[in-house]
Amino acid sequence: MSQEIQERVAELSAELHHHNYLYHVRNEQVITDAEYDRLFRDLQELEAQYPEHAQADSPTQRVGSDLSGDFAKVRHPAPILSLSNAFDEADLVNWEERNRRLLPADAQLQYVLQPKLDGLAIVISYEDGVLRRAATRGNGEFGDDVTANVKTIRSVPLRIPVDHDRGAAPERLVVRGEILFHKDAFLELNREQEAQGLPAYVTARNTASGSLKQKDSRETAKRKLTAYIYAIVDGAGDDLQSEWEALQFLSDMGFNVITEAALCVDLAEVARRLPDWEKRRDDLPFEIDGMVLKVDSFDQARELGVVGKDPRGAIAYKFPAEEATTKLVGVTIGVGRTGKVTPTAQLEPVFIGGVTVSNASLHNYEQVASLDIRQGDRVIVKRSGDVIPYVIGPVVGARAGGESAILPPETCPFCETALIQPAGAVDWFCPNPKCSERVMRTLEFFVSRGAMDIEGMGPQTIAALIEVGLIEDEADIFFLNAEPLLALEGFAEKKVENLLASIEAAKTRSFEQVLTSLGIDGVGSTVAGLLTDNFSSMQGLLDAASKIQLASESFAQTAEPLLAGEPSDDDAISKLRFRLRHPLTELVPRYLDATDLGDRLARLLKPLPSSADYLAALEDALSHLIAAARPLQSIEGLGPVLVENIVAWFTDDHNQSVLAKMLEAGVNMRAEEKVLSGSELAGQTFVLTGAMSVPRGEIKALVEANGGKVTGSVSKKTSYVVAGDAPGSKVDKALKIKVPVISEEELRALIGG
Ligand code: IVH
């Protein structure tokens, strides 16, 4: 028996060591994280049961570390512990039983249950209420000093308590929490990447980690990270008796705590709540990989103590794995409405996190190449939250030799037009706007909810209408009439009547909605809103785009002599030529507000000396282009790439003809006149803080209806801060820089009742 156990321990150790090496040194993942966890736990259990067989070099003795060479190291005031894992209810029952043996017989065990956030652990120290230091977990004893970066995260208070009437800060307080991307912030980040033609980030957790470990904190500041604080490491004094009280205290101090925590009277209550949590998982704003369960009473937790690097009083309940390996049997190719080509992996069906997955995203061909995913490979597939399952990478160690490369097709699989890859882009595109697949996707999007919202026009109806040639583009929808529809199979009178009624209704959608429906790359409802705030009609946008195009063409002509020379090895020259070739993205944003355009242009052109006359001509062409681009480029929130997309869309012949037909059919293409009930607040800027008598959105609408503006932060440009009940630090700021603070009543008085 003893011999067998010894062998099993050695076997597990060897296997774990092997996978550690593959993963960390060779960058190869052969088994999934969940499978690794399983082996790890088996070994841990054996070692706990038979400590005599535990080896000094056991993989369980290794403490994780995220230390990197770029940051100063700081020693944590107390070890930053980790948690042992439970995978099912039986594990939890065992855990409690073991704990009971260490506690008085009559001990009442209450638990705090809260989501286990899938981010990066952070330790933040405050002295006299002021944030002094923030460090990563590191190896539990030392961490990387990331103070400057953490300070850029808005949900981390730089001074506590945030609210003065919530008590005073202890002289010293060290707290622990997790830094992560909210799901929507991560999606947005990827949309931005995409708009700039850059590859998408794959996992939120790694991206959060990368963002936090930037050498330049300005880079961190650009990422919308969020911090949640869930524990006190040191310094809260003896007043607090339990985890639950600690959470309340942290919240009072103004930390972002997980509001979803629950105090459970016993383990049975915990077990009852767990399935709900698993169901709610996808609806939470952040990714979680399980639940953390902590003995509520600090006394009990102290008594239970620590084993290895894990406190006995807390445990992580891991949700079933959402990763699995399976075989990639084929690749299907999709073409979207913009023409973008996306490869999808066909898989041998595999059960992941409660769902059978038989296909998964491969993102794009560039990603496929860089991960070296091959047809026939065993691949690791991840399913997380509500995103489409995707392939993480191949199991290189499982290759048998017959696997073959996955390459982009040369022509569109739907219309056989040659695919193109725009310079600098990771994606391939079908450039044919009449491609049947593109038209199908364009129409599906056009009629969808949030876009034109045409009821009764599902994919099958669209396909049928395209099939018989009744529609070729989105505008044709508005010219449909009853007769030919009735002739179609499955189109009874009532159905046709309803469809035509909803098409009629769609003609009156707001300008913003119509603009969103066009499916312009990067123009979702937010950007459409920005555009309609600044342009009152579709014609205005068409005119602006065509002016930009004309000015671009004339700039290109003027710049021609500089571009015509021999290709150059000189970096400065090739960089300059690149800029001159892409003036809309490379020059206009830079010189938008330049008052000394001539001088700056002369400096820019140094690598290619030119005559004064020529410089003047180029300056003239550029200033025309800037003037043409200004109405679009000066809109806050529109980046240069987006402006370029918009110009390209509106100057395209096909798109122009679709718009002309829509206009002819009577589709709304103008913004509603903004109804101002008064202009008392014209030119004034307000900041709202604290609770008002009605939701703050209503106060904002009131201010705007009277010509005023509402912004989020107090500056010298703020006219008034309107303070409701329990206002925040904005009032302090206002007083400091002498911005008047008024009440809701006083605001109403300004408007005149
Ligand atoms: S409590 C002494 N609560 O999960 C243990 N940890 O696998 C204190 N984590 O290292 C940890 N969400 O980084 C706690 N609500 C939560 C958590 C949480 C995520 C992380 C933490 C820890 C790891 C353990």
Tab-separated table of N, CA, C and O and ligand atoms in Angstrom, residues 79-85 114-122 137 176-178 205 230-231 243 258 289-294 309-311 314 316 318, ligand 1:
chain	number	residue	atom	x	y	z
A	79	PRO	N	1.607	37.891	4.816
A	79	PRO	CA	1.614	37.056	3.611
A	79	PRO	C	0.279	37.196	2.870
A	79	PRO	O	-0.772	37.221	3.502
A	80	ILE	N	0.365	37.335	1.542
A	80	ILE	CA	-0.849	37.396	0.740
A	80	ILE	C	-1.194	35.960	0.359
A	80	ILE	O	-0.605	35.366	-0.536
A	81	LEU	N	-2.140	35.413	1.089
A	81	LEU	CA	-2.432	33.982	0.989
A	81	LEU	C	-3.272	33.684	-0.244
A	81	LEU	O	-3.865	34.571	-0.843
A	82	SER	N	-3.300	32.405	-0.601
A	82	SER	CA	-4.201	32.012	-1.684
A	82	SER	C	-5.263	31.090	-1.106
A	82	SER	O	-5.347	30.916	0.108
A	83	LEU	N	-6.062	30.501	-1.948
A	83	LEU	CA	-7.179	29.693	-1.457
A	83	LEU	C	-7.060	28.276	-1.973
A	83	LEU	O	-6.611	28.050	-3.090
A	84	SER	N	-7.517	27.315	-1.153
A	84	SER	CA	-7.629	25.969	-1.699
A	84	SER	C	-8.962	25.884	-2.436
A	84	SER	O	-9.831	26.728	-2.269
A	85	ASN	N	-9.092	24.876	-3.272
A	85	ASN	CA	-10.252	24.783	-4.152
A	85	ASN	C	-11.215	23.680	-3.759
A	85	ASN	O	-10.801	22.637	-3.275
A	114	GLN	N	-19.218	35.095	-1.756
A	114	GLN	CA	-19.115	36.151	-2.768
A	114	GLN	C	-18.440	35.635	-4.032
A	114	GLN	O	-17.729	34.638	-4.003
A	115	PRO	N	-18.682	36.310	-5.149
A	115	PRO	CA	-18.120	35.840	-6.415
A	115	PRO	C	-16.595	35.831	-6.378
A	115	PRO	O	-15.988	36.688	-5.747
A	116	LYS	N	-16.023	34.847	-7.014
A	116	LYS	CA	-14.567	34.808	-7.146
A	116	LYS	C	-14.233	35.474	-8.477
A	116	LYS	O	-14.470	34.935	-9.550
A	117	LEU	N	-13.680	36.672	-8.366
A	117	LEU	CA	-13.436	37.486	-9.552
A	117	LEU	C	-12.237	36.947	-10.321
A	117	LEU	O	-11.217	36.589	-9.717
A	118	ASP	N	-12.366	36.907	-11.634
A	118	ASP	CA	-11.281	36.373	-12.447
A	118	ASP	C	-10.400	37.518	-12.919
A	118	ASP	O	-10.429	37.920	-14.074
A	119	GLY	N	-9.611	38.046	-11.988
A	119	GLY	CA	-8.737	39.170	-12.345
A	119	GLY	C	-7.377	38.965	-11.731
A	119	GLY	O	-6.895	37.846	-11.613
A	120	LEU	N	-6.757	40.078	-11.326
A	120	LEU	CA	-5.431	40.011	-10.713
A	120	LEU	C	-5.475	40.532	-9.303
A	120	LEU	O	-6.022	41.619	-9.077
A	121	ALA	N	-4.840	39.823	-8.379
A	121	ALA	CA	-4.881	40.282	-6.994
A	121	ALA	C	-4.027	41.546	-6.846
A	121	ALA	O	-2.995	41.696	-7.491
A	122	ILE	N	-4.505	42.456	-5.988
A	122	ILE	CA	-3.771	43.700	-5.761
A	122	ILE	C	-3.805	44.013	-4.260
A	122	ILE	O	-4.771	43.670	-3.582
A	137	ARG	N	0.295	40.742	-6.224
A	137	ARG	CA	0.466	39.684	-5.230
A	137	ARG	C	1.905	39.171	-5.249
A	137	ARG	O	2.470	38.818	-4.222
A	176	ARG	N	-7.015	44.391	0.224
A	176	ARG	CA	-6.708	43.486	-0.872
A	176	ARG	C	-7.909	43.384	-1.786
A	176	ARG	O	-9.045	43.401	-1.326
A	177	GLY	N	-7.648	43.282	-3.051
A	177	GLY	CA	-8.758	43.189	-3.989
A	177	GLY	C	-8.312	42.626	-5.317
A	177	GLY	O	-7.252	42.002	-5.414
A	178	GLU	N	-9.127	42.864	-6.296
A	178	GLU	CA	-8.904	42.262	-7.605
A	178	GLU	C	-9.079	43.327	-8.684
A	178	GLU	O	-9.995	44.143	-8.597
A	205	ARG	N	-8.505	38.590	-18.585
A	205	ARG	CA	-7.612	38.533	-17.440
A	205	ARG	C	-6.169	38.886	-17.838
A	205	ARG	O	-5.515	39.703	-17.194
A	230	TYR	N	-11.982	43.284	-1.462
A	230	TYR	CA	-12.764	42.296	-0.724
A	230	TYR	C	-12.188	41.897	0.625
A	230	TYR	O	-12.775	41.093	1.323
A	231	ALA	N	-11.057	42.417	1.017
A	231	ALA	CA	-10.519	41.990	2.314
A	231	ALA	C	-9.576	43.023	2.904
A	231	ALA	O	-9.013	43.855	2.194
A	243	GLU	N	-15.968	39.090	8.730
A	243	GLU	CA	-15.842	39.421	7.306
A	243	GLU	C	-16.967	40.350	6.877
A	243	GLU	O	-16.765	41.288	6.120
A	258	ILE	N	-17.849	44.191	-3.682
A	258	ILE	CA	-18.787	43.409	-4.487
A	258	ILE	C	-20.128	43.440	-3.771
A	258	ILE	O	-20.269	42.860	-2.697
A	289	ASP	N	-14.882	32.919	-11.856
A	289	ASP	CA	-14.589	31.521	-12.138
A	289	ASP	C	-15.034	30.628	-10.989
A	289	ASP	O	-14.692	29.469	-10.933
A	290	GLY	N	-15.818	31.196	-10.080
A	290	GLY	CA	-16.332	30.405	-8.982
A	290	GLY	C	-16.826	31.329	-7.900
A	290	GLY	O	-17.084	32.512	-8.154
A	291	MET	N	-16.955	30.777	-6.684
A	291	MET	CA	-17.392	31.581	-5.550
A	291	MET	C	-16.376	31.421	-4.427
A	291	MET	O	-15.746	30.378	-4.299
A	292	VAL	N	-16.204	32.477	-3.644
A	292	VAL	CA	-15.329	32.367	-2.476
A	292	VAL	C	-16.205	32.288	-1.241
A	292	VAL	O	-17.191	33.006	-1.113
A	293	LEU	N	-15.841	31.368	-0.365
A	293	LEU	CA	-16.616	31.090	0.819
A	293	LEU	C	-15.698	31.343	2.002
A	293	LEU	O	-14.620	30.766	2.073
A	294	LYS	N	-16.097	32.253	2.917
A	294	LYS	CA	-15.222	32.544	4.054
A	294	LYS	C	-15.988	32.381	5.357
A	294	LYS	O	-17.122	32.845	5.455
A	309	LYS	N	0.041	27.608	2.169
A	309	LYS	CA	-0.203	28.997	1.823
A	309	LYS	C	-1.693	29.329	1.806
A	309	LYS	O	-2.085	30.395	1.323
A	310	ASP	N	-2.522	28.421	2.310
A	310	ASP	CA	-3.962	28.652	2.274
A	310	ASP	C	-4.556	28.791	3.671
A	310	ASP	O	-4.296	27.971	4.544
A	311	PRO	N	-5.401	29.821	3.895
A	311	PRO	CA	-6.085	29.895	5.187
A	311	PRO	C	-7.158	28.800	5.231
A	311	PRO	O	-7.830	28.567	4.229
A	314	ALA	N	-11.143	29.816	4.612
A	314	ALA	CA	-11.736	30.259	3.346
A	314	ALA	C	-11.451	29.227	2.266
A	314	ALA	O	-10.459	28.496	2.333
A	316	ALA	N	-12.192	28.340	-2.201
A	316	ALA	CA	-12.772	28.756	-3.488
A	316	ALA	C	-13.590	27.602	-4.039
A	316	ALA	O	-13.093	26.486	-4.142
A	318	LYS	N	-14.966	26.224	-7.218
A	318	LYS	CA	-14.754	26.473	-8.654
A	318	LYS	C	-15.934	25.948	-9.455
A	318	LYS	O	-16.373	24.814	-9.266
B	1	IVH	S1	-10.443	36.160	-0.630
B	1	IVH	C1	-6.915	34.711	2.153
B	1	IVH	N1	-12.305	36.875	-2.266
B	1	IVH	O1	-8.793	34.255	-5.934
B	1	IVH	C2	-7.610	34.631	0.862
B	1	IVH	N2	-10.242	36.115	-3.164
B	1	IVH	O2	-7.803	31.484	-5.815
B	1	IVH	C3	-8.145	35.923	0.474
B	1	IVH	N3	-10.125	36.159	-5.619
B	1	IVH	O3	-5.668	34.922	-4.569
B	1	IVH	C4	-8.790	35.807	-0.833
B	1	IVH	N4	-12.149	36.967	-5.921
B	1	IVH	O4	-6.787	36.804	-5.912
B	1	IVH	C5	-11.060	36.398	-2.145
B	1	IVH	N5	-14.042	37.581	-3.628
B	1	IVH	C6	-12.790	37.116	-3.484
B	1	IVH	C7	-11.970	36.836	-4.597
B	1	IVH	C8	-10.687	36.327	-4.390
B	1	IVH	C9	-11.041	36.552	-6.505
B	1	IVH	C10	-8.801	35.650	-5.980
B	1	IVH	C11	-7.687	36.112	-5.093
B	1	IVH	C12	-7.049	34.838	-4.586
B	1	IVH	C13	-7.519	33.826	-5.558
B	1	IVH	C14	-7.565	32.473	-4.898
